[in-house]
Amino acid sequence: MMNEKLENAFNDQINAEFYSEYFYLAMYAYFERMNLQGFKNWMNVQMQEEHAHAMGLFNYVHERGGKVVLKTIEQPKTDWNSPLEVFEDILKHEQLVTSKINALTDVADEVKDRAAVSFLDWFIKEQVEEEANVGNVLKTLKLVCGDAQCLYMLDKELAARTFTAPVIG
Ligand code: FEO
Protein backbone atom coordinates (compact mmCIF):
# COMPACT_ATOMS: atom_id res chain seq x y z
CA MET A 1 0.00 0.00 0.00
CA MET A 2 1.01 3.53 -0.64
CA ASN A 3 0.70 6.42 1.76
CA GLU A 4 -2.07 8.79 0.53
CA LYS A 5 0.11 11.88 0.48
CA LEU A 6 2.74 10.02 -1.52
CA GLU A 7 0.11 8.62 -3.90
CA ASN A 8 -1.12 12.18 -4.58
CA ALA A 9 2.43 13.35 -5.18
CA PHE A 10 3.01 10.47 -7.64
CA ASN A 11 -0.20 11.40 -9.47
CA ASP A 12 0.99 15.01 -9.75
CA GLN A 13 4.26 13.77 -11.23
CA ILE A 14 2.42 11.53 -13.71
CA ASN A 15 0.57 14.68 -14.82
CA ALA A 16 3.85 16.63 -15.09
CA GLU A 17 5.36 13.91 -17.30
CA PHE A 18 2.30 13.74 -19.58
CA TYR A 19 2.41 17.55 -19.74
CA SER A 20 6.06 17.21 -20.79
CA GLU A 21 5.02 14.92 -23.63
CA TYR A 22 2.48 17.56 -24.71
CA PHE A 23 5.06 20.35 -24.30
CA TYR A 24 7.47 18.57 -26.69
CA LEU A 25 4.61 17.78 -29.08
CA ALA A 26 3.93 21.54 -29.36
CA MET A 27 7.61 22.02 -30.24
CA TYR A 28 7.40 19.13 -32.71
CA ALA A 29 4.56 21.03 -34.44
CA TYR A 30 6.65 24.25 -34.43
CA PHE A 31 9.61 22.52 -36.11
CA GLU A 32 7.26 20.88 -38.61
CA ARG A 33 6.09 24.39 -39.55
CA MET A 34 9.75 25.52 -39.80
CA ASN A 35 10.59 22.43 -41.89
CA LEU A 36 13.50 21.60 -39.58
CA GLN A 37 13.21 17.81 -39.71
CA GLY A 38 16.16 17.04 -37.41
CA PHE A 39 14.87 19.30 -34.63
CA LYS A 40 11.45 17.71 -35.15
CA ASN A 41 13.02 14.28 -34.76
CA TRP A 42 14.70 15.36 -31.51
CA MET A 43 11.27 16.44 -30.18
CA ASN A 44 9.72 13.16 -31.30
CA VAL A 45 12.33 11.14 -29.36
CA GLN A 46 11.84 13.40 -26.34
CA MET A 47 8.06 12.93 -26.46
CA GLN A 48 8.55 9.16 -26.32
CA GLU A 49 10.94 9.55 -23.39
CA GLU A 50 8.37 11.61 -21.51
CA HIS A 51 5.64 9.09 -22.26
CA ALA A 52 7.89 6.34 -20.88
CA HIS A 53 8.55 8.41 -17.73
CA ALA A 54 4.81 8.94 -17.19
CA MET A 55 4.05 5.27 -17.72
CA GLY A 56 6.92 4.19 -15.46
CA LEU A 57 5.37 6.19 -12.60
CA PHE A 58 1.86 5.03 -13.57
CA ASN A 59 2.89 1.36 -13.44
CA TYR A 60 4.73 1.85 -10.17
CA VAL A 61 1.63 3.32 -8.44
CA HIS A 62 -0.31 0.22 -9.54
CA GLU A 63 2.49 -2.12 -8.52
CA ARG A 64 2.29 -0.63 -5.03
CA GLY A 65 -1.48 -1.07 -4.83
CA GLY A 66 -2.20 2.63 -5.32
CA LYS A 67 -4.77 4.45 -7.46
CA VAL A 68 -3.77 6.39 -10.56
CA VAL A 69 -5.76 9.59 -11.02
CA LEU A 70 -5.27 11.30 -14.37
CA LYS A 71 -5.52 15.07 -14.05
CA THR A 72 -6.11 17.81 -16.62
CA ILE A 73 -3.13 18.51 -18.85
CA GLU A 74 -2.30 22.20 -19.18
CA GLN A 75 -2.16 23.78 -22.64
CA PRO A 76 1.44 24.28 -23.76
CA LYS A 77 2.86 27.35 -25.54
CA THR A 78 2.62 27.05 -29.33
CA ASP A 79 4.92 29.74 -30.78
CA TRP A 80 8.57 30.66 -30.48
CA ASN A 81 10.79 33.20 -32.23
CA SER A 82 13.72 30.86 -32.88
CA PRO A 83 15.13 27.37 -32.14
CA LEU A 84 17.31 29.08 -29.51
CA GLU A 85 14.20 30.32 -27.70
CA VAL A 86 12.75 26.78 -27.85
CA PHE A 87 15.82 25.28 -26.18
CA GLU A 88 15.93 28.04 -23.56
CA ASP A 89 12.35 27.09 -22.67
CA ILE A 90 13.28 23.38 -22.62
CA LEU A 91 16.13 23.93 -20.19
CA LYS A 92 13.87 25.92 -17.85
CA HIS A 93 11.23 23.19 -18.14
CA GLU A 94 13.64 20.35 -17.36
CA GLN A 95 15.03 22.30 -14.37
CA LEU A 96 11.45 22.59 -13.12
CA VAL A 97 10.90 18.83 -13.63
CA THR A 98 14.09 18.15 -11.67
CA SER A 99 12.76 20.22 -8.77
CA LYS A 100 9.44 18.33 -8.93
CA ILE A 101 11.22 14.94 -8.83
CA ASN A 102 13.27 16.16 -5.87
CA ALA A 103 10.09 17.30 -4.09
CA LEU A 104 8.42 13.94 -4.78
CA THR A 105 11.45 12.14 -3.35
CA ASP A 106 11.24 14.40 -0.29
CA VAL A 107 7.63 13.22 0.26
CA ALA A 108 8.70 9.56 -0.09
CA ASP A 109 11.44 10.27 2.43
CA GLU A 110 9.05 12.06 4.80
CA VAL A 111 6.62 9.11 4.87
CA LYS A 112 9.58 6.71 5.20
CA ASP A 113 8.77 4.80 2.02
CA ARG A 114 12.25 3.44 1.30
CA ALA A 115 11.11 1.46 -1.76
CA ALA A 116 9.72 4.62 -3.38
CA VAL A 117 12.88 6.58 -2.56
CA SER A 118 14.93 3.85 -4.22
CA PHE A 119 12.61 3.75 -7.27
CA LEU A 120 12.82 7.53 -7.69
CA ASP A 121 16.59 7.41 -7.73
CA TRP A 122 16.35 6.42 -11.43
CA PHE A 123 14.43 9.64 -12.17
CA ILE A 124 16.96 11.75 -10.28
CA LYS A 125 19.77 10.36 -12.45
CA GLU A 126 17.65 10.68 -15.58
CA GLN A 127 17.13 14.39 -14.92
CA VAL A 128 20.90 14.95 -14.81
CA GLU A 129 21.08 13.37 -18.28
CA GLU A 130 18.07 15.31 -19.58
CA GLU A 131 19.49 18.66 -18.47
CA ALA A 132 22.91 17.76 -19.95
CA ASN A 133 21.41 16.78 -23.35
CA VAL A 134 19.42 19.99 -23.56
CA GLY A 135 22.38 22.04 -22.33
CA ASN A 136 24.58 20.67 -25.13
CA VAL A 137 22.16 21.67 -27.89
CA LEU A 138 21.59 25.05 -26.22
CA LYS A 139 25.34 25.70 -26.02
CA THR A 140 25.72 25.02 -29.75
CA LEU A 141 22.78 27.28 -30.59
CA LYS A 142 24.08 30.07 -28.35
CA LEU A 143 27.80 30.01 -28.96
CA VAL A 144 28.25 28.53 -32.43
CA CYS A 145 25.09 28.77 -34.52
CA GLY A 146 24.81 32.36 -35.74
CA ASP A 147 23.73 31.63 -39.29
CA ALA A 148 21.39 29.48 -41.38
CA GLN A 149 24.19 27.14 -42.51
CA CYS A 150 25.04 26.19 -38.93
CA LEU A 151 21.37 25.65 -38.15
CA TYR A 152 21.18 23.35 -41.16
CA MET A 153 24.20 21.35 -39.91
CA LEU A 154 22.76 21.10 -36.40
CA ASP A 155 19.45 19.97 -37.87
CA LYS A 156 21.29 17.13 -39.63
CA GLU A 157 22.97 16.16 -36.33
CA LEU A 158 19.68 16.13 -34.40
CA ALA A 159 18.12 13.91 -37.08
CA ALA A 160 20.36 11.06 -35.83
CA ARG A 161 18.81 10.88 -32.35
CA THR A 162 16.92 7.64 -31.78
CA PHE A 163 14.61 6.40 -29.05
CA THR A 164 15.53 3.46 -26.87
CA ALA A 165 12.86 2.45 -24.39
CA PRO A 166 14.29 3.10 -20.92
CA VAL A 167 14.34 0.42 -18.23
CA ILE A 168 12.88 2.38 -15.32
CA GLY A 169 13.43 1.67 -11.65
FE1 FEO B 1 10.51 13.34 -17.78
FE2 FEO B 1 12.07 15.49 -19.24
O1 FEO B 1 11.53 14.79 -17.64
mmCIF file with all atom_site columns, C-alpha atoms and ligand atoms in Angstrom:
data_model
loop_
_atom_site.group_PDB
_atom_site.id
_atom_site.type_symbol
_atom_site.label_atom_id
_atom_site.label_alt_id
_atom_site.label_comp_id
_atom_site.label_asym_id
_atom_site.label_entity_id
_atom_site.label_seq_id
_atom_site.pdbx_PDB_ins_code
_atom_site.Cartn_x
_atom_site.Cartn_y
_atom_site.Cartn_z
_atom_site.occupancy
_atom_site.B_iso_or_equiv
_atom_site.pdbx_formal_charge
_atom_site.auth_seq_id
_atom_site.auth_comp_id
_atom_site.auth_asym_id
_atom_site.auth_atom_id
_atom_site.pdbx_PDB_model_num
ATOM   1   C  CA  . MET A 1 1   ? 0.000  0.000  0.000   1.00 0.00 ? 1   MET A CA  1
ATOM   2   C  CA  . MET A 1 2   ? 1.008  3.527  -0.637  1.00 0.00 ? 2   MET A CA  1
ATOM   3   C  CA  . ASN A 1 3   ? 0.704  6.425  1.758   1.00 0.00 ? 3   ASN A CA  1
ATOM   4   C  CA  . GLU A 1 4   ? -2.074 8.791  0.529   1.00 0.00 ? 4   GLU A CA  1
ATOM   5   C  CA  . LYS A 1 5   ? 0.115  11.881 0.476   1.00 0.00 ? 5   LYS A CA  1
ATOM   6   C  CA  . LEU A 1 6   ? 2.739  10.017 -1.520  1.00 0.00 ? 6   LEU A CA  1
ATOM   7   C  CA  . GLU A 1 7   ? 0.112  8.615  -3.901  1.00 0.00 ? 7   GLU A CA  1
ATOM   8   C  CA  . ASN A 1 8   ? -1.121 12.182 -4.580  1.00 0.00 ? 8   ASN A CA  1
ATOM   9   C  CA  . ALA A 1 9   ? 2.428  13.346 -5.185  1.00 0.00 ? 9   ALA A CA  1
ATOM   10  C  CA  . PHE A 1 10  ? 3.013  10.465 -7.636  1.00 0.00 ? 10  PHE A CA  1
ATOM   11  C  CA  . ASN A 1 11  ? -0.201 11.403 -9.468  1.00 0.00 ? 11  ASN A CA  1
ATOM   12  C  CA  . ASP A 1 12  ? 0.991  15.011 -9.750  1.00 0.00 ? 12  ASP A CA  1
ATOM   13  C  CA  . GLN A 1 13  ? 4.263  13.770 -11.230 1.00 0.00 ? 13  GLN A CA  1
ATOM   14  C  CA  . ILE A 1 14  ? 2.418  11.535 -13.710 1.00 0.00 ? 14  ILE A CA  1
ATOM   15  C  CA  . ASN A 1 15  ? 0.574  14.680 -14.816 1.00 0.00 ? 15  ASN A CA  1
ATOM   16  C  CA  . ALA A 1 16  ? 3.850  16.628 -15.092 1.00 0.00 ? 16  ALA A CA  1
ATOM   17  C  CA  . GLU A 1 17  ? 5.360  13.910 -17.300 1.00 0.00 ? 17  GLU A CA  1
ATOM   18  C  CA  . PHE A 1 18  ? 2.297  13.740 -19.576 1.00 0.00 ? 18  PHE A CA  1
ATOM   19  C  CA  . TYR A 1 19  ? 2.415  17.546 -19.742 1.00 0.00 ? 19  TYR A CA  1
ATOM   20  C  CA  . SER A 1 20  ? 6.065  17.211 -20.788 1.00 0.00 ? 20  SER A CA  1
ATOM   21  C  CA  . GLU A 1 21  ? 5.019  14.920 -23.629 1.00 0.00 ? 21  GLU A CA  1
ATOM   22  C  CA  . TYR A 1 22  ? 2.480  17.564 -24.706 1.00 0.00 ? 22  TYR A CA  1
ATOM   23  C  CA  . PHE A 1 23  ? 5.061  20.354 -24.301 1.00 0.00 ? 23  PHE A CA  1
ATOM   24  C  CA  . TYR A 1 24  ? 7.467  18.573 -26.685 1.00 0.00 ? 24  TYR A CA  1
ATOM   25  C  CA  . LEU A 1 25  ? 4.608  17.782 -29.080 1.00 0.00 ? 25  LEU A CA  1
ATOM   26  C  CA  . ALA A 1 26  ? 3.932  21.539 -29.355 1.00 0.00 ? 26  ALA A CA  1
ATOM   27  C  CA  . MET A 1 27  ? 7.610  22.018 -30.244 1.00 0.00 ? 27  MET A CA  1
ATOM   28  C  CA  . TYR A 1 28  ? 7.398  19.132 -32.713 1.00 0.00 ? 28  TYR A CA  1
ATOM   29  C  CA  . ALA A 1 29  ? 4.562  21.031 -34.443 1.00 0.00 ? 29  ALA A CA  1
ATOM   30  C  CA  . TYR A 1 30  ? 6.645  24.246 -34.426 1.00 0.00 ? 30  TYR A CA  1
ATOM   31  C  CA  . PHE A 1 31  ? 9.606  22.516 -36.109 1.00 0.00 ? 31  PHE A CA  1
ATOM   32  C  CA  . GLU A 1 32  ? 7.257  20.884 -38.608 1.00 0.00 ? 32  GLU A CA  1
ATOM   33  C  CA  . ARG A 1 33  ? 6.094  24.389 -39.549 1.00 0.00 ? 33  ARG A CA  1
ATOM   34  C  CA  . MET A 1 34  ? 9.749  25.517 -39.802 1.00 0.00 ? 34  MET A CA  1
ATOM   35  C  CA  . ASN A 1 35  ? 10.586 22.428 -41.892 1.00 0.00 ? 35  ASN A CA  1
ATOM   36  C  CA  . LEU A 1 36  ? 13.496 21.595 -39.579 1.00 0.00 ? 36  LEU A CA  1
ATOM   37  C  CA  . GLN A 1 37  ? 13.209 17.809 -39.707 1.00 0.00 ? 37  GLN A CA  1
ATOM   38  C  CA  . GLY A 1 38  ? 16.160 17.043 -37.405 1.00 0.00 ? 38  GLY A CA  1
ATOM   39  C  CA  . PHE A 1 39  ? 14.866 19.299 -34.631 1.00 0.00 ? 39  PHE A CA  1
ATOM   40  C  CA  . LYS A 1 40  ? 11.450 17.714 -35.153 1.00 0.00 ? 40  LYS A CA  1
ATOM   41  C  CA  . ASN A 1 41  ? 13.017 14.276 -34.762 1.00 0.00 ? 41  ASN A CA  1
ATOM   42  C  CA  . TRP A 1 42  ? 14.700 15.363 -31.514 1.00 0.00 ? 42  TRP A CA  1
ATOM   43  C  CA  . MET A 1 43  ? 11.273 16.436 -30.176 1.00 0.00 ? 43  MET A CA  1
ATOM   44  C  CA  . ASN A 1 44  ? 9.724  13.157 -31.298 1.00 0.00 ? 44  ASN A CA  1
ATOM   45  C  CA  . VAL A 1 45  ? 12.326 11.144 -29.360 1.00 0.00 ? 45  VAL A CA  1
ATOM   46  C  CA  . GLN A 1 46  ? 11.842 13.398 -26.337 1.00 0.00 ? 46  GLN A CA  1
ATOM   47  C  CA  . MET A 1 47  ? 8.064  12.934 -26.458 1.00 0.00 ? 47  MET A CA  1
ATOM   48  C  CA  . GLN A 1 48  ? 8.548  9.164  -26.325 1.00 0.00 ? 48  GLN A CA  1
ATOM   49  C  CA  . GLU A 1 49  ? 10.945 9.550  -23.388 1.00 0.00 ? 49  GLU A CA  1
ATOM   50  C  CA  . GLU A 1 50  ? 8.368  11.606 -21.507 1.00 0.00 ? 50  GLU A CA  1
ATOM   51  C  CA  . HIS A 1 51  ? 5.639  9.086  -22.260 1.00 0.00 ? 51  HIS A CA  1
ATOM   52  C  CA  . ALA A 1 52  ? 7.887  6.344  -20.883 1.00 0.00 ? 52  ALA A CA  1
ATOM   53  C  CA  . HIS A 1 53  ? 8.550  8.414  -17.735 1.00 0.00 ? 53  HIS A CA  1
ATOM   54  C  CA  . ALA A 1 54  ? 4.806  8.942  -17.189 1.00 0.00 ? 54  ALA A CA  1
ATOM   55  C  CA  . MET A 1 55  ? 4.049  5.267  -17.718 1.00 0.00 ? 55  MET A CA  1
ATOM   56  C  CA  . GLY A 1 56  ? 6.919  4.194  -15.456 1.00 0.00 ? 56  GLY A CA  1
ATOM   57  C  CA  . LEU A 1 57  ? 5.373  6.190  -12.600 1.00 0.00 ? 57  LEU A CA  1
ATOM   58  C  CA  . PHE A 1 58  ? 1.863  5.025  -13.569 1.00 0.00 ? 58  PHE A CA  1
ATOM   59  C  CA  . ASN A 1 59  ? 2.888  1.364  -13.437 1.00 0.00 ? 59  ASN A CA  1
ATOM   60  C  CA  . TYR A 1 60  ? 4.729  1.854  -10.171 1.00 0.00 ? 60  TYR A CA  1
ATOM   61  C  CA  . VAL A 1 61  ? 1.630  3.317  -8.439  1.00 0.00 ? 61  VAL A CA  1
ATOM   62  C  CA  . HIS A 1 62  ? -0.306 0.215  -9.540  1.00 0.00 ? 62  HIS A CA  1
ATOM   63  C  CA  . GLU A 1 63  ? 2.491  -2.115 -8.517  1.00 0.00 ? 63  GLU A CA  1
ATOM   64  C  CA  . ARG A 1 64  ? 2.290  -0.631 -5.029  1.00 0.00 ? 64  ARG A CA  1
ATOM   65  C  CA  . GLY A 1 65  ? -1.478 -1.071 -4.830  1.00 0.00 ? 65  GLY A CA  1
ATOM   66  C  CA  . GLY A 1 66  ? -2.201 2.633  -5.322  1.00 0.00 ? 66  GLY A CA  1
ATOM   67  C  CA  . LYS A 1 67  ? -4.768 4.446  -7.456  1.00 0.00 ? 67  LYS A CA  1
ATOM   68  C  CA  . VAL A 1 68  ? -3.766 6.385  -10.557 1.00 0.00 ? 68  VAL A CA  1
ATOM   69  C  CA  . VAL A 1 69  ? -5.759 9.594  -11.020 1.00 0.00 ? 69  VAL A CA  1
ATOM   70  C  CA  . LEU A 1 70  ? -5.266 11.298 -14.374 1.00 0.00 ? 70  LEU A CA  1
ATOM   71  C  CA  . LYS A 1 71  ? -5.519 15.069 -14.054 1.00 0.00 ? 71  LYS A CA  1
ATOM   72  C  CA  . THR A 1 72  ? -6.114 17.813 -16.624 1.00 0.00 ? 72  THR A CA  1
ATOM   73  C  CA  . ILE A 1 73  ? -3.134 18.511 -18.848 1.00 0.00 ? 73  ILE A CA  1
ATOM   74  C  CA  . GLU A 1 74  ? -2.304 22.202 -19.176 1.00 0.00 ? 74  GLU A CA  1
ATOM   75  C  CA  . GLN A 1 75  ? -2.158 23.780 -22.645 1.00 0.00 ? 75  GLN A CA  1
ATOM   76  C  CA  . PRO A 1 76  ? 1.441  24.282 -23.758 1.00 0.00 ? 76  PRO A CA  1
ATOM   77  C  CA  . LYS A 1 77  ? 2.862  27.347 -25.536 1.00 0.00 ? 77  LYS A CA  1
ATOM   78  C  CA  . THR A 1 78  ? 2.622  27.050 -29.326 1.00 0.00 ? 78  THR A CA  1
ATOM   79  C  CA  . ASP A 1 79  ? 4.924  29.744 -30.784 1.00 0.00 ? 79  ASP A CA  1
ATOM   80  C  CA  . TRP A 1 80  ? 8.568  30.661 -30.477 1.00 0.00 ? 80  TRP A CA  1
ATOM   81  C  CA  . ASN A 1 81  ? 10.788 33.197 -32.226 1.00 0.00 ? 81  ASN A CA  1
ATOM   82  C  CA  . SER A 1 82  ? 13.721 30.855 -32.876 1.00 0.00 ? 82  SER A CA  1
ATOM   83  C  CA  . PRO A 1 83  ? 15.130 27.367 -32.143 1.00 0.00 ? 83  PRO A CA  1
ATOM   84  C  CA  . LEU A 1 84  ? 17.313 29.084 -29.505 1.00 0.00 ? 84  LEU A CA  1
ATOM   85  C  CA  . GLU A 1 85  ? 14.204 30.323 -27.705 1.00 0.00 ? 85  GLU A CA  1
ATOM   86  C  CA  . VAL A 1 86  ? 12.751 26.782 -27.853 1.00 0.00 ? 86  VAL A CA  1
ATOM   87  C  CA  . PHE A 1 87  ? 15.819 25.281 -26.180 1.00 0.00 ? 87  PHE A CA  1
ATOM   88  C  CA  . GLU A 1 88  ? 15.932 28.039 -23.562 1.00 0.00 ? 88  GLU A CA  1
ATOM   89  C  CA  . ASP A 1 89  ? 12.351 27.086 -22.668 1.00 0.00 ? 89  ASP A CA  1
ATOM   90  C  CA  . ILE A 1 90  ? 13.282 23.384 -22.616 1.00 0.00 ? 90  ILE A CA  1
ATOM   91  C  CA  . LEU A 1 91  ? 16.135 23.925 -20.186 1.00 0.00 ? 91  LEU A CA  1
ATOM   92  C  CA  . LYS A 1 92  ? 13.875 25.922 -17.848 1.00 0.00 ? 92  LYS A CA  1
ATOM   93  C  CA  . HIS A 1 93  ? 11.233 23.188 -18.143 1.00 0.00 ? 93  HIS A CA  1
ATOM   94  C  CA  . GLU A 1 94  ? 13.636 20.352 -17.360 1.00 0.00 ? 94  GLU A CA  1
ATOM   95  C  CA  . GLN A 1 95  ? 15.029 22.295 -14.367 1.00 0.00 ? 95  GLN A CA  1
ATOM   96  C  CA  . LEU A 1 96  ? 11.451 22.591 -13.122 1.00 0.00 ? 96  LEU A CA  1
ATOM   97  C  CA  . VAL A 1 97  ? 10.896 18.829 -13.633 1.00 0.00 ? 97  VAL A CA  1
ATOM   98  C  CA  . THR A 1 98  ? 14.091 18.154 -11.671 1.00 0.00 ? 98  THR A CA  1
ATOM   99  C  CA  . SER A 1 99  ? 12.759 20.223 -8.768  1.00 0.00 ? 99  SER A CA  1
ATOM   100 C  CA  . LYS A 1 100 ? 9.438  18.335 -8.928  1.00 0.00 ? 100 LYS A CA  1
ATOM   101 C  CA  . ILE A 1 101 ? 11.217 14.942 -8.832  1.00 0.00 ? 101 ILE A CA  1
ATOM   102 C  CA  . ASN A 1 102 ? 13.270 16.156 -5.869  1.00 0.00 ? 102 ASN A CA  1
ATOM   103 C  CA  . ALA A 1 103 ? 10.090 17.302 -4.085  1.00 0.00 ? 103 ALA A CA  1
ATOM   104 C  CA  . LEU A 1 104 ? 8.418  13.940 -4.777  1.00 0.00 ? 104 LEU A CA  1
ATOM   105 C  CA  . THR A 1 105 ? 11.448 12.142 -3.352  1.00 0.00 ? 105 THR A CA  1
ATOM   106 C  CA  . ASP A 1 106 ? 11.243 14.400 -0.287  1.00 0.00 ? 106 ASP A CA  1
ATOM   107 C  CA  . VAL A 1 107 ? 7.631  13.223 0.260   1.00 0.00 ? 107 VAL A CA  1
ATOM   108 C  CA  . ALA A 1 108 ? 8.698  9.559  -0.090  1.00 0.00 ? 108 ALA A CA  1
ATOM   109 C  CA  . ASP A 1 109 ? 11.439 10.268 2.430   1.00 0.00 ? 109 ASP A CA  1
ATOM   110 C  CA  . GLU A 1 110 ? 9.054  12.061 4.797   1.00 0.00 ? 110 GLU A CA  1
ATOM   111 C  CA  . VAL A 1 111 ? 6.619  9.109  4.867   1.00 0.00 ? 111 VAL A CA  1
ATOM   112 C  CA  . LYS A 1 112 ? 9.582  6.714  5.196   1.00 0.00 ? 112 LYS A CA  1
ATOM   113 C  CA  . ASP A 1 113 ? 8.773  4.802  2.019   1.00 0.00 ? 113 ASP A CA  1
ATOM   114 C  CA  . ARG A 1 114 ? 12.254 3.441  1.302   1.00 0.00 ? 114 ARG A CA  1
ATOM   115 C  CA  . ALA A 1 115 ? 11.114 1.462  -1.759  1.00 0.00 ? 115 ALA A CA  1
ATOM   116 C  CA  . ALA A 1 116 ? 9.724  4.617  -3.381  1.00 0.00 ? 116 ALA A CA  1
ATOM   117 C  CA  . VAL A 1 117 ? 12.884 6.582  -2.565  1.00 0.00 ? 117 VAL A CA  1
ATOM   118 C  CA  . SER A 1 118 ? 14.932 3.850  -4.221  1.00 0.00 ? 118 SER A CA  1
ATOM   119 C  CA  . PHE A 1 119 ? 12.614 3.750  -7.271  1.00 0.00 ? 119 PHE A CA  1
ATOM   120 C  CA  . LEU A 1 120 ? 12.819 7.535  -7.686  1.00 0.00 ? 120 LEU A CA  1
ATOM   121 C  CA  . ASP A 1 121 ? 16.594 7.406  -7.734  1.00 0.00 ? 121 ASP A CA  1
ATOM   122 C  CA  . TRP A 1 122 ? 16.354 6.421  -11.433 1.00 0.00 ? 122 TRP A CA  1
ATOM   123 C  CA  . PHE A 1 123 ? 14.434 9.640  -12.165 1.00 0.00 ? 123 PHE A CA  1
ATOM   124 C  CA  . ILE A 1 124 ? 16.964 11.752 -10.277 1.00 0.00 ? 124 ILE A CA  1
ATOM   125 C  CA  . LYS A 1 125 ? 19.774 10.360 -12.448 1.00 0.00 ? 125 LYS A CA  1
ATOM   126 C  CA  . GLU A 1 126 ? 17.646 10.676 -15.585 1.00 0.00 ? 126 GLU A CA  1
ATOM   127 C  CA  . GLN A 1 127 ? 17.126 14.390 -14.919 1.00 0.00 ? 127 GLN A CA  1
ATOM   128 C  CA  . VAL A 1 128 ? 20.898 14.947 -14.813 1.00 0.00 ? 128 VAL A CA  1
ATOM   129 C  CA  . GLU A 1 129 ? 21.083 13.373 -18.278 1.00 0.00 ? 129 GLU A CA  1
ATOM   130 C  CA  . GLU A 1 130 ? 18.073 15.308 -19.578 1.00 0.00 ? 130 GLU A CA  1
ATOM   131 C  CA  . GLU A 1 131 ? 19.492 18.657 -18.473 1.00 0.00 ? 131 GLU A CA  1
ATOM   132 C  CA  . ALA A 1 132 ? 22.906 17.762 -19.951 1.00 0.00 ? 132 ALA A CA  1
ATOM   133 C  CA  . ASN A 1 133 ? 21.405 16.780 -23.349 1.00 0.00 ? 133 ASN A CA  1
ATOM   134 C  CA  . VAL A 1 134 ? 19.421 19.992 -23.561 1.00 0.00 ? 134 VAL A CA  1
ATOM   135 C  CA  . GLY A 1 135 ? 22.383 22.038 -22.330 1.00 0.00 ? 135 GLY A CA  1
ATOM   136 C  CA  . ASN A 1 136 ? 24.582 20.670 -25.130 1.00 0.00 ? 136 ASN A CA  1
ATOM   137 C  CA  . VAL A 1 137 ? 22.164 21.673 -27.895 1.00 0.00 ? 137 VAL A CA  1
ATOM   138 C  CA  . LEU A 1 138 ? 21.592 25.048 -26.215 1.00 0.00 ? 138 LEU A CA  1
ATOM   139 C  CA  . LYS A 1 139 ? 25.339 25.701 -26.017 1.00 0.00 ? 139 LYS A CA  1
ATOM   140 C  CA  . THR A 1 140 ? 25.725 25.024 -29.751 1.00 0.00 ? 140 THR A CA  1
ATOM   141 C  CA  . LEU A 1 141 ? 22.776 27.276 -30.585 1.00 0.00 ? 141 LEU A CA  1
ATOM   142 C  CA  . LYS A 1 142 ? 24.079 30.068 -28.345 1.00 0.00 ? 142 LYS A CA  1
ATOM   143 C  CA  . LEU A 1 143 ? 27.800 30.014 -28.961 1.00 0.00 ? 143 LEU A CA  1
ATOM   144 C  CA  . VAL A 1 144 ? 28.246 28.526 -32.426 1.00 0.00 ? 144 VAL A CA  1
ATOM   145 C  CA  . CYS A 1 145 ? 25.094 28.771 -34.519 1.00 0.00 ? 145 CYS A CA  1
ATOM   146 C  CA  . GLY A 1 146 ? 24.808 32.358 -35.737 1.00 0.00 ? 146 GLY A CA  1
ATOM   147 C  CA  . ASP A 1 147 ? 23.730 31.626 -39.289 1.00 0.00 ? 147 ASP A CA  1
ATOM   148 C  CA  . ALA A 1 148 ? 21.392 29.479 -41.379 1.00 0.00 ? 148 ALA A CA  1
ATOM   149 C  CA  . GLN A 1 149 ? 24.190 27.141 -42.510 1.00 0.00 ? 149 GLN A CA  1
ATOM   150 C  CA  . CYS A 1 150 ? 25.040 26.193 -38.927 1.00 0.00 ? 150 CYS A CA  1
ATOM   151 C  CA  . LEU A 1 151 ? 21.372 25.649 -38.149 1.00 0.00 ? 151 LEU A CA  1
ATOM   152 C  CA  . TYR A 1 152 ? 21.176 23.355 -41.157 1.00 0.00 ? 152 TYR A CA  1
ATOM   153 C  CA  . MET A 1 153 ? 24.204 21.351 -39.912 1.00 0.00 ? 153 MET A CA  1
ATOM   154 C  CA  . LEU A 1 154 ? 22.765 21.105 -36.399 1.00 0.00 ? 154 LEU A CA  1
ATOM   155 C  CA  . ASP A 1 155 ? 19.446 19.970 -37.871 1.00 0.00 ? 155 ASP A CA  1
ATOM   156 C  CA  . LYS A 1 156 ? 21.288 17.129 -39.631 1.00 0.00 ? 156 LYS A CA  1
ATOM   157 C  CA  . GLU A 1 157 ? 22.968 16.157 -36.334 1.00 0.00 ? 157 GLU A CA  1
ATOM   158 C  CA  . LEU A 1 158 ? 19.683 16.128 -34.403 1.00 0.00 ? 158 LEU A CA  1
ATOM   159 C  CA  . ALA A 1 159 ? 18.119 13.907 -37.081 1.00 0.00 ? 159 ALA A CA  1
ATOM   160 C  CA  . ALA A 1 160 ? 20.364 11.063 -35.830 1.00 0.00 ? 160 ALA A CA  1
ATOM   161 C  CA  . ARG A 1 161 ? 18.812 10.884 -32.351 1.00 0.00 ? 161 ARG A CA  1
ATOM   162 C  CA  . THR A 1 162 ? 16.921 7.636  -31.784 1.00 0.00 ? 162 THR A CA  1
ATOM   163 C  CA  . PHE A 1 163 ? 14.608 6.404  -29.052 1.00 0.00 ? 163 PHE A CA  1
ATOM   164 C  CA  . THR A 1 164 ? 15.534 3.458  -26.871 1.00 0.00 ? 164 THR A CA  1
ATOM   165 C  CA  . ALA A 1 165 ? 12.858 2.450  -24.393 1.00 0.00 ? 165 ALA A CA  1
ATOM   166 C  CA  . PRO A 1 166 ? 14.292 3.097  -20.923 1.00 0.00 ? 166 PRO A CA  1
ATOM   167 C  CA  . VAL A 1 167 ? 14.342 0.425  -18.235 1.00 0.00 ? 167 VAL A CA  1
ATOM   168 C  CA  . ILE A 1 168 ? 12.877 2.380  -15.322 1.00 0.00 ? 168 ILE A CA  1
ATOM   169 C  CA  . GLY A 1 169 ? 13.428 1.671  -11.654 1.00 0.00 ? 169 GLY A CA  1
HETATM 170 FE FE1 . FEO B 2 .   ? 10.506 13.342 -17.778 1.00 0.00 ? 1   FEO B FE1 1
HETATM 171 FE FE2 . FEO B 2 .   ? 12.074 15.494 -19.237 1.00 0.00 ? 1   FEO B FE2 1
HETATM 172 O  O1  . FEO B 2 .   ? 11.528 14.794 -17.642 1.00 0.00 ? 1   FEO B O1  1
#
